[in-house]
Amino acid sequence: MHFRSIDLAGPVLGEEEQCAVRHVLESGWLTMGERVRAFETAFAAMHRASDALAVNSCTSSLHLALLALGIGKGDEVIVPGVTFVATINAVLYTGAKPVLADIGSISTPIIHPAEADALVGPRTRAVIVVHYGGYTADMDGWRTFCDRRDLFLIADAAHAPGETFAASRTDAACFSFFPNKNMTTAEGGMLLAHDPEVLSRARAMRSHGMTTLTMDRHEGHAFTYDVTMLGYNYRMDELRAAIGLAQLKRLPALNARRRRLSVLYRDLLVQDIPEATPTFSASWPTAAHLMTLLLPPGMDRNRIMADMRASGVQTSIHYPPLHLFSHHRSALGDIRLPKSEEYGRRTLTLPLHPGLSEKDVEYVVSTLREAIDRIYPAFDLPVIENRCRRASKSLHL
Ligand SMILES: *Cc1c(COP(=O)(O)O)cnc(C)c1O
């Protein structure tokens, strides 16, 4: 067998993106122009929102969402214990205190309203829910939870662009276009908010709280400006917006491909690696950003990953729990989140992106099987039983 090399993730880019970038360069207008506006409008429409704000990253989008909702020092925001570090950092930027919630279970690594209840206090202002791996959280349940307690609901939808309901029922939803996400603008992000006032505050803060834009002054609509609040430079440029518009056209097909590959992974894992547990389920609505699974307790994940790497397969860990990072441990103090910690010890992410073939997925699963067999001959047993069961079943047919 020839040596394969299978990356964990990878963007799908082509002639359309190249052509779009060339057009921007030729136009001479490089940032915050008609392409940024068109990208915002098209992205909002895809997610059933009336408007959106394009920014330079999902991290900026989360920061602006919190600020535009008025969250800051003295406030508390509930955040999942297992997510990318950007989710909690955005809360820390505002001076508010992140309060970590444990995940509901290790096989569904998202937080649940019932368990977040104990964390709500007089200072709690918002909950940030993550559509983990693209698997959408129960937004109706969270809306009810937040309405009863007068809290804002923010979705970190970095993993779920193209999922029609990723932003539904939220006060703000934040998306990422980093190259390993479902669609890319290289760096980039988007903020959706259903309240036009929230979006307009965020829009002002995207560009230093200035009352007029470069475009207004260029076109002679304005000659000067005031600064009405402390803002930032979180702008998106025309090159990125042009790439984003081209990617948006591809997104439904890219996500559909991801979903098909995920279903294939699940089938093969159940058949060939019964000791591993895929997270979530095949019927869960998803943008299929990640293919994560749980290894049995005590299995040496580093050795498995090194072994698969030697066979050309890149794997990863999404995510180490936030409260165990050095910085966050000192910022948050010593806290225990037993399910997040166990998830963090046992989770493994397999390659998933639209550029993979079915054969690639079969190869990844076979390298995982071989890695486990090489390192843990004892784990052979359940597989042999499974094969016998299947063989006897087919005899009865
Ligand atoms: C990638 C990611 C982010 C941050 O996105 P950037 O665009 O890189 O800032 C935030 N949250 C989650 C869950 C992510 O995976």
XYZ file of C-alpha atoms and ligand atoms in Angstrom:
412
model
C 0.000 0.000 0.000
C 1.371 3.424 -0.897
C 1.884 5.942 1.892
C -1.037 8.259 2.468
C -1.053 11.564 4.222
C -4.376 12.641 5.694
C -4.691 16.058 7.295
C -7.031 16.744 10.169
C -8.718 19.646 8.352
C -8.268 21.736 5.260
C -10.044 24.455 3.301
C -11.664 23.902 -0.111
C -10.528 26.761 -2.358
C -10.563 27.142 -6.123
C -10.867 29.346 -9.151
C -13.827 31.298 -7.702
C -11.867 32.459 -4.656
C -8.798 33.349 -6.762
C -10.892 35.295 -9.205
C -12.729 37.113 -6.402
C -9.464 38.188 -4.771
C -8.055 39.361 -8.106
C -11.148 41.511 -8.667
C -10.704 43.212 -5.302
C -7.051 43.953 -6.008
C -7.950 45.394 -9.394
C -10.748 47.510 -7.912
C -8.341 49.407 -5.633
C -10.822 49.470 -2.668
C -9.402 47.071 -0.098
C -11.458 47.217 3.065
C -14.993 47.802 4.375
C -16.655 48.281 1.018
C -19.494 46.716 -0.949
C -18.174 43.154 -0.655
C -18.111 43.280 3.153
C -21.701 44.538 3.083
C -22.794 41.897 0.555
C -21.139 39.164 2.614
C -22.972 40.333 5.754
C -26.337 40.377 4.002
C -25.887 36.971 2.378
C -24.656 35.366 5.619
C -27.577 36.810 7.579
C -30.072 35.484 5.015
C -28.571 31.984 5.159
C -29.155 31.936 8.942
C -32.597 33.553 8.937
C -31.363 36.793 10.485
C -32.113 40.253 9.141
C -28.540 41.539 9.361
C -25.008 40.604 10.376
C -21.631 42.145 11.136
C -18.438 40.885 9.499
C -15.349 41.074 11.710
C -11.754 39.903 11.683
C -12.308 36.770 13.823
C -14.861 34.842 15.845
C -12.965 35.908 18.964
C -13.683 39.572 18.095
C -17.269 38.642 17.345
C -17.687 37.091 20.824
C -16.037 40.127 22.427
C -18.312 42.569 20.562
C -21.407 40.470 21.341
C -20.701 40.652 25.074
C -19.901 44.381 24.979
C -22.922 45.238 22.844
C -25.148 43.384 25.345
C -23.659 45.560 28.072
C -21.679 42.849 29.853
C -18.588 43.896 31.805
C -16.943 44.119 35.199
C -19.066 42.767 38.050
C -21.054 40.459 35.739
C -20.857 36.690 35.425
C -21.192 34.662 32.227
C -21.752 30.892 32.150
C -19.353 29.155 29.733
C -18.878 25.444 28.929
C -15.871 23.745 30.539
C -14.976 22.166 27.210
C -14.597 24.542 24.269
C -11.882 26.441 22.410
C -10.106 28.959 24.648
C -11.501 31.918 22.637
C -14.947 31.398 24.231
C -13.704 32.091 27.748
C -11.101 34.672 26.725
C -13.756 36.909 25.192
C -15.498 36.977 28.593
C -12.219 37.774 30.363
C -11.541 40.703 27.962
C -14.735 42.418 29.172
C -13.758 42.159 32.858
C -16.732 39.861 33.542
C -16.202 36.596 35.411
C -16.580 33.351 33.443
C -18.372 30.631 35.415
C -17.621 27.216 33.963
C -20.362 24.621 33.575
C -19.557 20.927 33.344
C -20.664 19.087 30.195
C -23.853 17.013 30.354
C -22.106 13.718 29.651
C -18.835 12.601 28.114
C -20.614 11.327 25.005
C -22.488 14.632 24.463
C -19.861 17.220 25.454
C -22.184 20.229 25.681
C -23.764 21.913 28.681
C -27.427 21.434 29.638
C -29.923 23.911 31.100
C -30.774 21.618 34.023
C -27.179 21.535 35.201
C -26.435 25.218 34.574
C -29.206 26.185 36.992
C -27.000 25.758 40.063
C -24.495 28.246 38.606
C -26.943 31.134 38.200
C -26.587 33.861 40.808
C -27.531 37.535 41.175
C -24.604 38.638 38.967
C -25.216 36.178 36.119
C -26.010 38.039 32.893
C -25.540 35.553 30.048
C -24.886 31.991 28.925
C -22.573 31.144 26.028
C -23.618 27.870 24.422
C -21.271 26.156 21.941
C -22.524 24.082 19.000
C -19.760 21.611 19.733
C -18.228 20.031 16.652
C -21.141 21.502 14.679
C -23.765 19.557 16.713
C -26.392 22.142 17.572
C -27.380 22.691 21.180
C -31.041 22.689 22.273
C -31.751 26.368 21.600
C -35.447 26.194 22.552
C -34.475 24.749 25.921
C -31.797 27.382 26.432
C -34.130 30.232 25.420
C -36.688 29.149 28.005
C -33.927 28.804 30.610
C -32.570 32.287 29.856
C -35.995 33.983 29.678
C -36.982 32.626 33.099
C -33.821 34.048 34.643
C -33.534 37.216 32.546
C -30.236 36.183 30.936
C -28.812 36.788 27.480
C -28.212 33.759 25.270
C -25.095 33.815 23.087
C -24.185 31.000 20.691
C -20.548 30.321 19.915
C -21.362 28.953 16.470
C -17.734 28.803 15.296
C -18.335 25.170 14.282
C -21.748 25.609 12.694
C -21.843 28.090 9.784
C -24.472 26.991 7.286
C -26.648 25.349 9.965
C -29.869 27.293 9.414
C -30.810 27.317 13.106
C -27.365 27.935 14.612
C -28.345 31.492 15.543
C -32.029 30.905 16.255
C -33.446 31.992 19.647
C -30.157 33.730 20.511
C -29.377 37.330 21.459
C -26.123 36.975 19.520
C -24.378 34.254 17.556
C -20.700 34.225 16.605
C -19.095 32.410 13.665
C -15.478 31.713 12.671
C -13.904 31.597 9.217
C -10.479 30.367 10.333
C -8.963 28.013 7.698
C -9.780 24.799 9.589
C -13.480 25.696 10.017
C -16.381 24.716 7.703
C -15.815 27.778 5.499
C -12.923 30.216 5.491
C -11.859 33.770 4.739
C -8.316 32.957 6.044
C -8.967 34.929 9.249
C -12.464 36.227 9.807
C -15.693 36.028 11.748
C -19.339 37.092 11.787
C -21.741 38.348 14.427
C -25.505 37.840 14.103
C -27.868 39.630 16.448
C -31.632 39.845 16.025
C -31.943 43.190 17.877
C -30.839 45.970 15.472
C -29.662 48.107 18.406
C -27.266 45.428 19.613
C -25.904 45.046 16.104
C -25.544 48.775 15.639
C -23.566 49.140 18.911
C -21.314 46.293 17.789
C -20.972 47.927 14.364
C -19.726 51.144 15.931
C -17.317 49.277 18.229
C -15.899 47.355 15.271
C -14.264 50.591 14.140
C -13.193 52.598 17.212
C -16.686 53.846 18.020
C -16.447 56.323 15.140
C -19.633 57.889 13.845
C -18.697 57.771 10.135
C -16.909 55.211 7.974
C -13.974 55.699 5.595
C -16.407 54.978 2.743
C -18.754 57.807 3.843
C -15.869 60.263 3.863
C -14.509 58.935 0.579
C -17.874 59.459 -1.090
C -18.214 62.937 0.383
C -21.161 62.016 2.668
C -19.148 63.156 5.685
C -16.075 65.226 6.370
C -15.376 64.493 10.006
C -16.435 62.162 12.787
C -16.976 61.859 16.507
C -15.962 58.947 18.746
C -18.853 58.051 21.036
C -17.556 54.935 22.792
C -14.396 52.916 23.285
C -14.072 50.756 20.187
C -11.576 48.514 18.480
C -10.241 47.711 15.056
C -12.131 44.474 14.413
C -12.856 45.234 10.731
C -13.023 42.740 7.889
C -11.383 43.655 4.570
C -12.703 43.321 1.030
C -10.313 40.498 0.101
C -11.665 38.348 2.904
C -15.275 39.269 2.182
C -14.783 38.337 -1.485
C -13.404 34.936 -0.450
C -16.279 34.619 2.016
C -18.915 35.217 -0.667
C -17.365 32.512 -2.841
C -17.181 30.132 0.138
C -20.791 30.837 1.078
C -21.898 29.489 -2.315
C -20.012 26.280 -1.615
C -21.049 25.952 2.025
C -24.238 23.841 1.688
C -22.399 21.275 -0.440
C -19.329 21.331 1.832
C -21.458 20.699 4.923
C -23.441 17.965 3.172
C -20.187 16.224 2.282
C -18.982 16.541 5.903
C -22.230 14.962 7.112
C -21.938 12.038 4.704
C -18.346 11.377 5.782
C -19.393 11.546 9.456
C -22.107 8.950 8.914
C -19.573 6.694 7.207
C -17.164 7.182 10.130
C -19.883 6.242 12.606
C -20.782 3.068 10.697
C -17.160 1.974 10.408
C -16.378 2.783 14.044
C -19.338 0.762 15.331
C -18.309 -2.169 13.134
C -14.548 -2.153 13.542
C -13.742 -0.328 16.776
C -16.459 -1.237 19.300
C -14.235 -0.121 22.184
C -14.417 3.503 20.929
C -17.542 5.650 21.406
C -18.337 8.309 18.780
C -19.710 11.461 20.429
C -23.280 12.677 19.754
C -25.297 10.510 17.333
C -25.962 10.080 13.634
C -29.403 11.717 13.899
C -28.251 14.855 15.782
C -28.576 18.006 13.583
C -25.046 19.065 12.691
C -22.720 21.033 10.450
C -20.314 18.106 11.048
C -17.301 20.228 11.888
C -15.474 17.610 13.972
C -15.375 13.811 14.154
C -14.702 13.205 17.836
C -14.778 9.922 19.731
C -13.953 8.619 23.187
C -11.209 6.075 23.766
C -11.647 3.562 26.598
C -10.528 4.821 30.031
C -6.797 4.475 30.603
C -5.800 4.036 26.964
C -2.559 5.894 26.150
C -3.874 8.465 23.689
C -0.458 9.931 22.895
C 0.790 6.551 21.699
C -2.312 6.021 19.568
C -1.874 9.475 18.022
C 1.853 8.903 17.373
C 1.112 5.518 15.818
C -1.550 6.976 13.515
C 0.805 9.853 12.658
C 3.409 7.284 11.580
C 0.749 5.902 9.194
C 0.219 9.398 7.782
C -2.948 10.280 9.714
C -3.111 13.536 11.656
C -5.359 13.497 14.730
C -6.036 16.066 17.440
C -7.780 16.755 20.740
C -10.876 18.992 20.900
C -10.580 20.292 23.551
C -8.469 20.142 26.665
C -10.751 21.512 29.443
C -10.317 25.261 29.957
C -9.823 25.208 33.726
C -6.678 23.070 33.387
C -4.678 25.627 31.346
C -2.026 27.374 33.454
C -3.360 30.847 32.814
C -6.994 29.957 33.399
C -6.242 27.904 36.489
C -4.681 30.968 38.057
C -7.477 33.238 36.785
C -10.350 30.958 37.893
C -8.890 29.220 40.931
C -9.049 25.508 41.611
C -12.283 24.128 40.235
C -13.366 20.587 39.445
C -15.442 19.603 36.419
C -15.330 15.792 36.557
C -17.097 15.085 33.245
C -15.148 17.740 31.309
C -11.914 16.328 32.735
C -12.755 12.754 31.791
C -13.809 13.900 28.326
C -10.526 15.799 28.002
C -8.532 12.682 28.896
C -10.340 10.322 26.529
C -11.349 12.347 23.491
C -9.706 11.952 20.093
C -10.496 13.886 16.901
C -10.190 12.112 13.546
C -9.612 13.949 10.233
C -12.794 15.407 8.776
C -13.020 17.789 5.833
C -14.771 17.774 2.457
C -11.556 16.910 0.617
C -11.495 13.395 2.117
C -12.644 10.426 0.064
C -14.574 7.432 1.418
C -11.348 5.446 1.019
C -9.543 8.004 3.205
C -12.138 7.526 5.952
C -11.750 3.734 5.730
C -7.992 4.183 5.927
C -8.222 6.413 9.031
C -10.423 3.868 10.823
C -8.076 1.030 9.851
C -5.045 2.942 11.180
C -6.884 3.497 14.480
C -7.745 -0.231 14.614
C -4.121 -1.145 13.933
C -2.793 1.372 16.461
C -5.024 -0.043 19.202
C -4.105 -3.624 18.312
C -0.394 -2.870 18.261
C -0.383 -1.047 21.556
C -3.097 -2.986 23.399
C -3.298 -6.591 22.214
C -5.769 -7.165 25.103
C -8.343 -4.953 23.411
C -8.658 -7.537 20.632
C -11.285 -9.444 22.559
C -14.382 -7.321 21.948
C -13.581 -7.174 18.237
C -13.390 -10.963 17.927
C -16.773 -11.290 19.663
C -18.255 -8.714 17.325
C -16.976 -10.534 14.244
C -18.453 -13.818 15.493
C -21.822 -12.194 16.049
C -21.853 -10.773 12.571
C -20.750 -14.087 11.034
C -23.497 -16.066 12.769
C -26.078 -13.486 11.826
C -25.226 -13.811 8.162
C -25.491 -17.634 8.449
C -29.142 -17.296 9.417
C -29.925 -15.206 6.354
C -12.185 28.617 16.268
C -13.063 28.889 17.402
C -13.220 30.178 17.926
C -12.374 31.344 17.506
O -12.391 31.611 16.165
P -11.358 32.655 15.537
O -12.014 33.045 14.267
O -10.073 31.914 15.332
O -11.201 33.780 16.483
C -14.144 30.378 18.933
N -14.860 29.354 19.432
C -14.725 28.090 18.989
C -15.574 27.015 19.570
C -13.806 27.814 17.968
O -13.641 26.554 17.546
